[in-house]
JSON list of C-alpha atoms in Angstrom, two decimals:
[
{"chain": "A", "resi": 1, "resn": "UNK", "atom": "CA", "xyz": [-16.16, 14.09, 4.82]},
{"chain": "A", "resi": 2, "resn": "UNK", "atom": "CA", "xyz": [-16.07, 17.19, 2.68]},
{"chain": "A", "resi": 3, "resn": "UNK", "atom": "CA", "xyz": [-15.66, 16.58, -1.04]},
{"chain": "A", "resi": 4, "resn": "UNK", "atom": "CA", "xyz": [-15.42, 20.10, -2.43]},
{"chain": "A", "resi": 5, "resn": "UNK", "atom": "CA", "xyz": [-12.67, 19.44, -4.99]},
{"chain": "A", "resi": 6, "resn": "UNK", "atom": "CA", "xyz": [-13.34, 17.81, -8.33]},
{"chain": "A", "resi": 7, "resn": "UNK", "atom": "CA", "xyz": [-12.15, 14.19, -8.51]},
{"chain": "A", "resi": 8, "resn": "UNK", "atom": "CA", "xyz": [-10.11, 15.11, -11.63]},
{"chain": "A", "resi": 9, "resn": "UNK", "atom": "CA", "xyz": [-7.79, 16.99, -9.24]},
{"chain": "A", "resi": 10, "resn": "UNK", "atom": "CA", "xyz": [-7.34, 13.91, -7.16]},
{"chain": "A", "resi": 11, "resn": "UNK", "atom": "CA", "xyz": [-3.97, 12.81, -5.81]},
{"chain": "A", "resi": 12, "resn": "UNK", "atom": "CA", "xyz": [-2.04, 10.10, -7.59]},
{"chain": "A", "resi": 13, "resn": "UNK", "atom": "CA", "xyz": [-2.69, 6.77, -5.84]},
{"chain": "A", "resi": 14, "resn": "UNK", "atom": "CA", "xyz": [0.26, 4.38, -5.80]},
{"chain": "A", "resi": 15, "resn": "UNK", "atom": "CA", "xyz": [0.91, 0.88, -4.51]},
{"chain": "A", "resi": 16, "resn": "UNK", "atom": "CA", "xyz": [4.33, -0.37, -3.38]},
{"chain": "A", "resi": 17, "resn": "UNK", "atom": "CA", "xyz": [4.07, -3.87, -1.98]},
{"chain": "A", "resi": 18, "resn": "UNK", "atom": "CA", "xyz": [5.79, -7.25, -1.73]},
{"chain": "A", "resi": 19, "resn": "UNK", "atom": "CA", "xyz": [4.12, -10.57, -2.44]},
{"chain": "A", "resi": 20, "resn": "UNK", "atom": "CA", "xyz": [5.14, -14.20, -2.55]},
{"chain": "A", "resi": 21, "resn": "UNK", "atom": "CA", "xyz": [5.47, -15.83, -5.95]},
{"chain": "A", "resi": 22, "resn": "UNK", "atom": "CA", "xyz": [2.06, -17.42, -5.36]},
{"chain": "A", "resi": 23, "resn": "UNK", "atom": "CA", "xyz": [0.43, -14.03, -4.76]},
{"chain": "A", "resi": 24, "resn": "UNK", "atom": "CA", "xyz": [0.22, -13.61, -0.98]},
{"chain": "A", "resi": 25, "resn": "UNK", "atom": "CA", "xyz": [1.15, -10.42, 0.87]},
{"chain": "A", "resi": 26, "resn": "UNK", "atom": "CA", "xyz": [1.06, -11.99, 4.35]},
{"chain": "A", "resi": 27, "resn": "UNK", "atom": "CA", "xyz": [0.57, -15.28, 6.11]},
{"chain": "A", "resi": 28, "resn": "UNK", "atom": "CA", "xyz": [-3.02, -16.09, 7.21]},
{"chain": "A", "resi": 29, "resn": "UNK", "atom": "CA", "xyz": [-2.26, -14.48, 10.60]},
{"chain": "A", "resi": 30, "resn": "UNK", "atom": "CA", "xyz": [-0.88, -11.32, 8.95]},
{"chain": "A", "resi": 31, "resn": "UNK", "atom": "CA", "xyz": [2.75, -12.32, 9.50]},
{"chain": "A", "resi": 32, "resn": "UNK", "atom": "CA", "xyz": [5.38, -11.01, 7.09]},
{"chain": "A", "resi": 33, "resn": "UNK", "atom": "CA", "xyz": [8.46, -12.72, 8.56]},
{"chain": "A", "resi": 34, "resn": "UNK", "atom": "CA", "xyz": [9.02, -14.46, 5.20]},
{"chain": "A", "resi": 35, "resn": "UNK", "atom": "CA", "xyz": [10.19, -11.12, 3.75]},
{"chain": "A", "resi": 36, "resn": "UNK", "atom": "CA", "xyz": [13.46, -11.69, 5.63]},
{"chain": "A", "resi": 37, "resn": "UNK", "atom": "CA", "xyz": [14.56, -14.20, 2.98]},
{"chain": "A", "resi": 38, "resn": "UNK", "atom": "CA", "xyz": [15.53, -11.29, 0.69]},
{"chain": "A", "resi": 39, "resn": "UNK", "atom": "CA", "xyz": [17.17, -9.02, 3.26]},
{"chain": "A", "resi": 40, "resn": "UNK", "atom": "CA", "xyz": [20.29, -7.31, 1.98]},
{"chain": "A", "resi": 41, "resn": "UNK", "atom": "CA", "xyz": [22.34, -4.86, 4.07]},
{"chain": "A", "resi": 42, "resn": "UNK", "atom": "CA", "xyz": [21.67, -1.25, 3.05]},
{"chain": "A", "resi": 43, "resn": "UNK", "atom": "CA", "xyz": [19.09, -2.25, 0.41]},
{"chain": "A", "resi": 44, "resn": "UNK", "atom": "CA", "xyz": [15.49, -1.10, 0.56]},
{"chain": "A", "resi": 45, "resn": "UNK", "atom": "CA", "xyz": [14.55, -2.06, -3.02]},
{"chain": "A", "resi": 46, "resn": "UNK", "atom": "CA", "xyz": [13.53, 1.51, -3.84]},
{"chain": "A", "resi": 47, "resn": "UNK", "atom": "CA", "xyz": [11.02, 1.87, -1.04]},
{"chain": "A", "resi": 48, "resn": "UNK", "atom": "CA", "xyz": [12.43, 5.02, 0.59]},
{"chain": "A", "resi": 49, "resn": "UNK", "atom": "CA", "xyz": [12.81, 6.82, -2.75]},
{"chain": "A", "resi": 50, "resn": "UNK", "atom": "CA", "xyz": [9.15, 5.99, -3.40]},
{"chain": "A", "resi": 51, "resn": "UNK", "atom": "CA", "xyz": [8.08, 6.87, 0.14]},
{"chain": "A", "resi": 52, "resn": "UNK", "atom": "CA", "xyz": [9.70, 10.30, -0.13]},
{"chain": "A", "resi": 53, "resn": "UNK", "atom": "CA", "xyz": [7.31, 11.12, -3.00]},
{"chain": "A", "resi": 54, "resn": "UNK", "atom": "CA", "xyz": [4.08, 10.54, -1.05]},
{"chain": "A", "resi": 55, "resn": "UNK", "atom": "CA", "xyz": [2.31, 12.87, 1.34]},
{"chain": "A", "resi": 56, "resn": "UNK", "atom": "CA", "xyz": [-0.25, 10.39, 2.66]},
{"chain": "A", "resi": 57, "resn": "UNK", "atom": "CA", "xyz": [-0.56, 6.73, 3.54]},
{"chain": "A", "resi": 58, "resn": "UNK", "atom": "CA", "xyz": [-3.95, 5.03, 3.26]},
{"chain": "A", "resi": 59, "resn": "UNK", "atom": "CA", "xyz": [-4.26, 1.54, 4.67]},
{"chain": "A", "resi": 60, "resn": "UNK", "atom": "CA", "xyz": [-6.79, -0.83, 6.13]},
{"chain": "A", "resi": 61, "resn": "UNK", "atom": "CA", "xyz": [-7.28, -1.66, 9.75]},
{"chain": "A", "resi": 62, "resn": "UNK", "atom": "CA", "xyz": [-5.60, -5.07, 9.57]},
{"chain": "A", "resi": 63, "resn": "UNK", "atom": "CA", "xyz": [-2.50, -3.61, 7.90]},
{"chain": "A", "resi": 64, "resn": "UNK", "atom": "CA", "xyz": [-2.43, -0.85, 10.52]},
{"chain": "A", "resi": 65, "resn": "UNK", "atom": "CA", "xyz": [-2.67, -3.46, 13.29]},
{"chain": "A", "resi": 66, "resn": "UNK", "atom": "CA", "xyz": [0.37, -5.27, 11.85]},
{"chain": "A", "resi": 67, "resn": "UNK", "atom": "CA", "xyz": [2.30, -1.99, 11.41]},
{"chain": "A", "resi": 68, "resn": "UNK", "atom": "CA", "xyz": [1.61, -1.02, 15.02]},
{"chain": "A", "resi": 69, "resn": "UNK", "atom": "CA", "xyz": [3.24, -4.28, 16.11]},
{"chain": "A", "resi": 70, "resn": "UNK", "atom": "CA", "xyz": [6.60, -3.39, 14.55]},
{"chain": "A", "resi": 71, "resn": "UNK", "atom": "CA", "xyz": [9.30, -2.05, 16.87]},
{"chain": "A", "resi": 72, "resn": "UNK", "atom": "CA", "xyz": [9.45, 1.19, 14.84]},
{"chain": "A", "resi": 73, "resn": "UNK", "atom": "CA", "xyz": [6.62, 3.21, 13.28]},
{"chain": "A", "resi": 74, "resn": "UNK", "atom": "CA", "xyz": [7.57, 2.98, 9.61]},
{"chain": "A", "resi": 75, "resn": "UNK", "atom": "CA", "xyz": [5.55, 5.97, 8.40]},
{"chain": "A", "resi": 76, "resn": "UNK", "atom": "CA", "xyz": [7.34, 8.78, 10.22]},
{"chain": "A", "resi": 77, "resn": "UNK", "atom": "CA", "xyz": [5.47, 12.07, 10.09]},
{"chain": "A", "resi": 78, "resn": "UNK", "atom": "CA", "xyz": [3.42, 11.24, 6.98]},
{"chain": "A", "resi": 79, "resn": "UNK", "atom": "CA", "xyz": [-0.32, 11.80, 7.16]},
{"chain": "A", "resi": 80, "resn": "UNK", "atom": "CA", "xyz": [-1.74, 8.33, 7.80]},
{"chain": "A", "resi": 81, "resn": "UNK", "atom": "CA", "xyz": [-5.35, 7.36, 7.22]},
{"chain": "A", "resi": 82, "resn": "UNK", "atom": "CA", "xyz": [-6.71, 4.03, 8.44]},
{"chain": "A", "resi": 83, "resn": "UNK", "atom": "CA", "xyz": [-9.88, 2.78, 6.74]},
{"chain": "A", "resi": 84, "resn": "UNK", "atom": "CA", "xyz": [-11.98, 0.95, 9.29]},
{"chain": "A", "resi": 85, "resn": "UNK", "atom": "CA", "xyz": [-15.45, 0.47, 10.70]},
{"chain": "A", "resi": 86, "resn": "UNK", "atom": "CA", "xyz": [-14.08, -0.63, 14.06]},
{"chain": "A", "resi": 87, "resn": "UNK", "atom": "CA", "xyz": [-13.29, 1.81, 16.85]},
{"chain": "A", "resi": 88, "resn": "UNK", "atom": "CA", "xyz": [-9.62, 2.40, 17.62]},
{"chain": "A", "resi": 89, "resn": "UNK", "atom": "CA", "xyz": [-7.36, 4.92, 19.28]},
{"chain": "A", "resi": 90, "resn": "UNK", "atom": "CA", "xyz": [-4.62, 6.56, 17.21]},
{"chain": "A", "resi": 91, "resn": "UNK", "atom": "CA", "xyz": [-1.09, 5.65, 18.24]},
{"chain": "A", "resi": 92, "resn": "UNK", "atom": "CA", "xyz": [0.89, 7.91, 15.90]},
{"chain": "A", "resi": 93, "resn": "UNK", "atom": "CA", "xyz": [-1.53, 10.75, 15.05]},
{"chain": "A", "resi": 94, "resn": "UNK", "atom": "CA", "xyz": [-3.21, 8.69, 12.35]},
{"chain": "A", "resi": 95, "resn": "UNK", "atom": "CA", "xyz": [-6.83, 9.36, 11.42]},
{"chain": "A", "resi": 96, "resn": "UNK", "atom": "CA", "xyz": [-9.57, 6.77, 11.07]},
{"chain": "A", "resi": 97, "resn": "UNK", "atom": "CA", "xyz": [-11.88, 7.18, 8.07]},
{"chain": "A", "resi": 98, "resn": "UNK", "atom": "CA", "xyz": [-14.91, 5.42, 6.64]},
{"chain": "A", "resi": 99, "resn": "UNK", "atom": "CA", "xyz": [-16.23, 5.65, 3.14]},
{"chain": "A", "resi": 100, "resn": "UNK", "atom": "CA", "xyz": [-15.89, 4.49, -0.41]},
{"chain": "A", "resi": 101, "resn": "UNK", "atom": "CA", "xyz": [-12.50, 4.89, -2.09]},
{"chain": "A", "resi": 102, "resn": "UNK", "atom": "CA", "xyz": [-13.74, 7.84, -4.18]},
{"chain": "A", "resi": 103, "resn": "UNK", "atom": "CA", "xyz": [-14.82, 9.63, -1.00]},
{"chain": "A", "resi": 104, "resn": "UNK", "atom": "CA", "xyz": [-11.45, 8.96, 0.63]},
{"chain": "A", "resi": 105, "resn": "UNK", "atom": "CA", "xyz": [-9.55, 10.25, -2.41]},
{"chain": "A", "resi": 106, "resn": "UNK", "atom": "CA", "xyz": [-11.77, 13.33, -2.56]},
{"chain": "A", "resi": 107, "resn": "UNK", "atom": "CA", "xyz": [-10.96, 13.99, 1.10]},
{"chain": "A", "resi": 108, "resn": "UNK", "atom": "CA", "xyz": [-7.24, 13.66, 0.39]},
{"chain": "A", "resi": 109, "resn": "UNK", "atom": "CA", "xyz": [-7.60, 16.11, -2.51]},
{"chain": "A", "resi": 110, "resn": "UNK", "atom": "CA", "xyz": [-9.46, 18.55, -0.27]},
{"chain": "A", "resi": 111, "resn": "UNK", "atom": "CA", "xyz": [-6.50, 18.39, 2.13]},
{"chain": "A", "resi": 112, "resn": "UNK", "atom": "CA", "xyz": [-4.05, 19.17, -0.67]},
{"chain": "A", "resi": 113, "resn": "UNK", "atom": "CA", "xyz": [-2.46, 15.73, -0.92]},
{"chain": "A", "resi": 114, "resn": "UNK", "atom": "CA", "xyz": [-0.67, 15.11, -4.24]},
{"chain": "A", "resi": 115, "resn": "UNK", "atom": "CA", "xyz": [0.30, 11.43, -3.93]},
{"chain": "A", "resi": 116, "resn": "UNK", "atom": "CA", "xyz": [-1.05, 8.70, -1.67]},
{"chain": "A", "resi": 117, "resn": "UNK", "atom": "CA", "xyz": [0.55, 5.37, -0.83]},
{"chain": "A", "resi": 118, "resn": "UNK", "atom": "CA", "xyz": [-2.26, 2.79, -0.80]},
{"chain": "A", "resi": 119, "resn": "UNK", "atom": "CA", "xyz": [-1.45, -0.27, 1.32]},
{"chain": "A", "resi": 120, "resn": "UNK", "atom": "CA", "xyz": [-3.18, -3.44, 2.49]},
{"chain": "A", "resi": 121, "resn": "UNK", "atom": "CA", "xyz": [-4.76, -6.16, 0.37]},
{"chain": "A", "resi": 122, "resn": "UNK", "atom": "CA", "xyz": [-8.43, -5.28, 0.80]},
{"chain": "A", "resi": 123, "resn": "UNK", "atom": "CA", "xyz": [-7.83, -1.54, 0.42]},
{"chain": "A", "resi": 124, "resn": "UNK", "atom": "CA", "xyz": [-5.69, -2.02, -2.69]},
{"chain": "A", "resi": 125, "resn": "UNK", "atom": "CA", "xyz": [-8.42, -4.21, -4.24]},
{"chain": "A", "resi": 126, "resn": "UNK", "atom": "CA", "xyz": [-11.14, -1.66, -3.40]},
{"chain": "A", "resi": 127, "resn": "UNK", "atom": "CA", "xyz": [-9.15, 1.21, -4.90]},
{"chain": "A", "resi": 128, "resn": "UNK", "atom": "CA", "xyz": [-8.36, -0.86, -8.02]},
{"chain": "A", "resi": 129, "resn": "UNK", "atom": "CA", "xyz": [-12.04, -1.76, -8.43]},
{"chain": "A", "resi": 130, "resn": "UNK", "atom": "CA", "xyz": [-12.90, 1.95, -8.16]},
{"chain": "A", "resi": 131, "resn": "UNK", "atom": "CA", "xyz": [-10.36, 2.79, -10.87]},
{"chain": "A", "resi": 132, "resn": "UNK", "atom": "CA", "xyz": [-8.28, 4.89, -8.48]},
{"chain": "A", "resi": 133, "resn": "UNK", "atom": "CA", "xyz": [-4.87, 3.17, -8.55]},
{"chain": "A", "resi": 134, "resn": "UNK", "atom": "CA", "xyz": [-2.49, 4.88, -10.96]},
{"chain": "A", "resi": 135, "resn": "UNK", "atom": "CA", "xyz": [0.60, 2.71, -10.55]},
{"chain": "A", "resi": 136, "resn": "UNK", "atom": "CA", "xyz": [1.64, -0.55, -8.91]},
{"chain": "A", "resi": 137, "resn": "UNK", "atom": "CA", "xyz": [5.13, -1.52, -7.80]},
{"chain": "A", "resi": 138, "resn": "UNK", "atom": "CA", "xyz": [5.17, -5.18, -6.81]},
{"chain": "A", "resi": 139, "resn": "UNK", "atom": "CA", "xyz": [8.24, -6.91, -5.40]},
{"chain": "A", "resi": 140, "resn": "UNK", "atom": "CA", "xyz": [7.91, -10.63, -6.02]},
{"chain": "A", "resi": 141, "resn": "UNK", "atom": "CA", "xyz": [9.66, -12.60, -3.29]},
{"chain": "A", "resi": 142, "resn": "UNK", "atom": "CA", "xyz": [11.09, -16.02, -4.23]},
{"chain": "A", "resi": 143, "resn": "UNK", "atom": "CA", "xyz": [8.96, -18.04, -1.82]},
{"chain": "A", "resi": 144, "resn": "UNK", "atom": "CA", "xyz": [5.74, -20.04, -2.12]},
{"chain": "A", "resi": 145, "resn": "UNK", "atom": "CA", "xyz": [3.56, -19.58, 0.96]},
{"chain": "A", "resi": 146, "resn": "UNK", "atom": "CA", "xyz": [0.70, -21.83, -0.13]},
{"chain": "A", "resi": 147, "resn": "UNK", "atom": "CA", "xyz": [-1.83, -19.82, 1.89]},
{"chain": "A", "resi": 148, "resn": "UNK", "atom": "CA", "xyz": [-2.30, -16.36, 3.25]},
{"chain": "A", "resi": 149, "resn": "UNK", "atom": "CA", "xyz": [-3.73, -12.96, 2.46]},
{"chain": "A", "resi": 150, "resn": "UNK", "atom": "CA", "xyz": [-3.87, -12.53, -1.32]},
{"chain": "A", "resi": 151, "resn": "UNK", "atom": "CA", "xyz": [-2.93, -9.33, -3.10]},
{"chain": "A", "resi": 152, "resn": "UNK", "atom": "CA", "xyz": [-5.55, -9.86, -5.78]},
{"chain": "A", "resi": 153, "resn": "UNK", "atom": "CA", "xyz": [-8.93, -11.55, -5.73]},
{"chain": "A", "resi": 154, "resn": "UNK", "atom": "CA", "xyz": [-10.46, -14.00, -8.16]},
{"chain": "A", "resi": 155, "resn": "UNK", "atom": "CA", "xyz": [-12.59, -12.55, -10.92]},
{"chain": "A", "resi": 156, "resn": "UNK", "atom": "CA", "xyz": [-10.38, -9.50, -10.97]},
{"chain": "A", "resi": 157, "resn": "UNK", "atom": "CA", "xyz": [-9.19, -8.04, -14.29]},
{"chain": "A", "resi": 158, "resn": "UNK", "atom": "CA", "xyz": [-7.25, -4.83, -14.96]},
{"chain": "A", "resi": 159, "resn": "UNK", "atom": "CA", "xyz": [-4.98, -3.92, -17.85]},
{"chain": "A", "resi": 160, "resn": "UNK", "atom": "CA", "xyz": [-1.44, -2.93, -16.88]},
{"chain": "A", "resi": 161, "resn": "UNK", "atom": "CA", "xyz": [1.44, -1.31, -18.79]},
{"chain": "A", "resi": 162, "resn": "UNK", "atom": "CA", "xyz": [4.95, -2.32, -17.76]},
{"chain": "A", "resi": 163, "resn": "UNK", "atom": "CA", "xyz": [7.16, 0.65, -16.85]},
{"chain": "A", "resi": 164, "resn": "UNK", "atom": "CA", "xyz": [10.13, -1.09, -15.26]},
{"chain": "A", "resi": 165, "resn": "UNK", "atom": "CA", "xyz": [11.42, -4.51, -14.23]},
{"chain": "A", "resi": 166, "resn": "UNK", "atom": "CA", "xyz": [14.43, -5.10, -11.97]},
{"chain": "A", "resi": 167, "resn": "UNK", "atom": "CA", "xyz": [15.97, -8.06, -10.20]},
{"chain": "A", "resi": 168, "resn": "UNK", "atom": "CA", "xyz": [18.37, -8.55, -7.29]},
{"chain": "A", "resi": 169, "resn": "UNK", "atom": "CA", "xyz": [20.80, -11.37, -6.40]},
{"chain": "A", "resi": 170, "resn": "UNK", "atom": "CA", "xyz": [18.41, -12.56, -3.66]},
{"chain": "A", "resi": 171, "resn": "UNK", "atom": "CA", "xyz": [15.90, -13.56, -6.34]},
{"chain": "A", "resi": 172, "resn": "UNK", "atom": "CA", "xyz": [13.57, -10.62, -5.66]},
{"chain": "A", "resi": 173, "resn": "UNK", "atom": "CA", "xyz": [12.03, -9.35, -8.89]},
{"chain": "A", "resi": 174, "resn": "UNK", "atom": "CA", "xyz": [10.33, -5.97, -8.87]},
{"chain": "A", "resi": 175, "resn": "UNK", "atom": "CA", "xyz": [7.88, -4.82, -11.52]},
{"chain": "A", "resi": 176, "resn": "UNK", "atom": "CA", "xyz": [6.33, -1.38, -11.84]},
{"chain": "A", "resi": 177, "resn": "UNK", "atom": "CA", "xyz": [3.15, -0.98, -13.86]},
{"chain": "A", "resi": 178, "resn": "UNK", "atom": "CA", "xyz": [0.93, 1.90, -14.88]},
{"chain": "A", "resi": 179, "resn": "UNK", "atom": "CA", "xyz": [-2.72, 0.91, -14.47]},
{"chain": "A", "resi": 180, "resn": "UNK", "atom": "CA", "xyz": [-5.04, 1.25, -17.43]}
]
């Protein structure tokens, strides 16, 4: 990877994710069927407005595997980067990258990306640990899963500043925070 641009010119890194009230983003097998409990016709909870502001999607291999199993590729023509150490063939023109979060962000900057959507539990945690997440939008779903893939790990501490809080009749509560 080329890292010719200064990291201060890095793209904004944003998270937009749903989690159960007990902090899980997926079942142990990666399943997200439980998100259906908040479905509302013609309601995307702000996702598409957010998605229209990003030029790149960065996610981990497991999240990519789940996304490839959906009937529709949700990322359209966005530049998609899958972080993995395992070999894989692209299915939608995505690129596979290896490296530390700072190297990935430097590569995005070199390519002229202004805002990246960071997705997947492990990738989000790595980018947070590296101090590279600028904002988090978390939709809290009114369900307790009891087990699954956590959004955050134990021993994890980051200061957050609340920017917005909304709720819907389904019980979904969405909070948006600035990190730091």
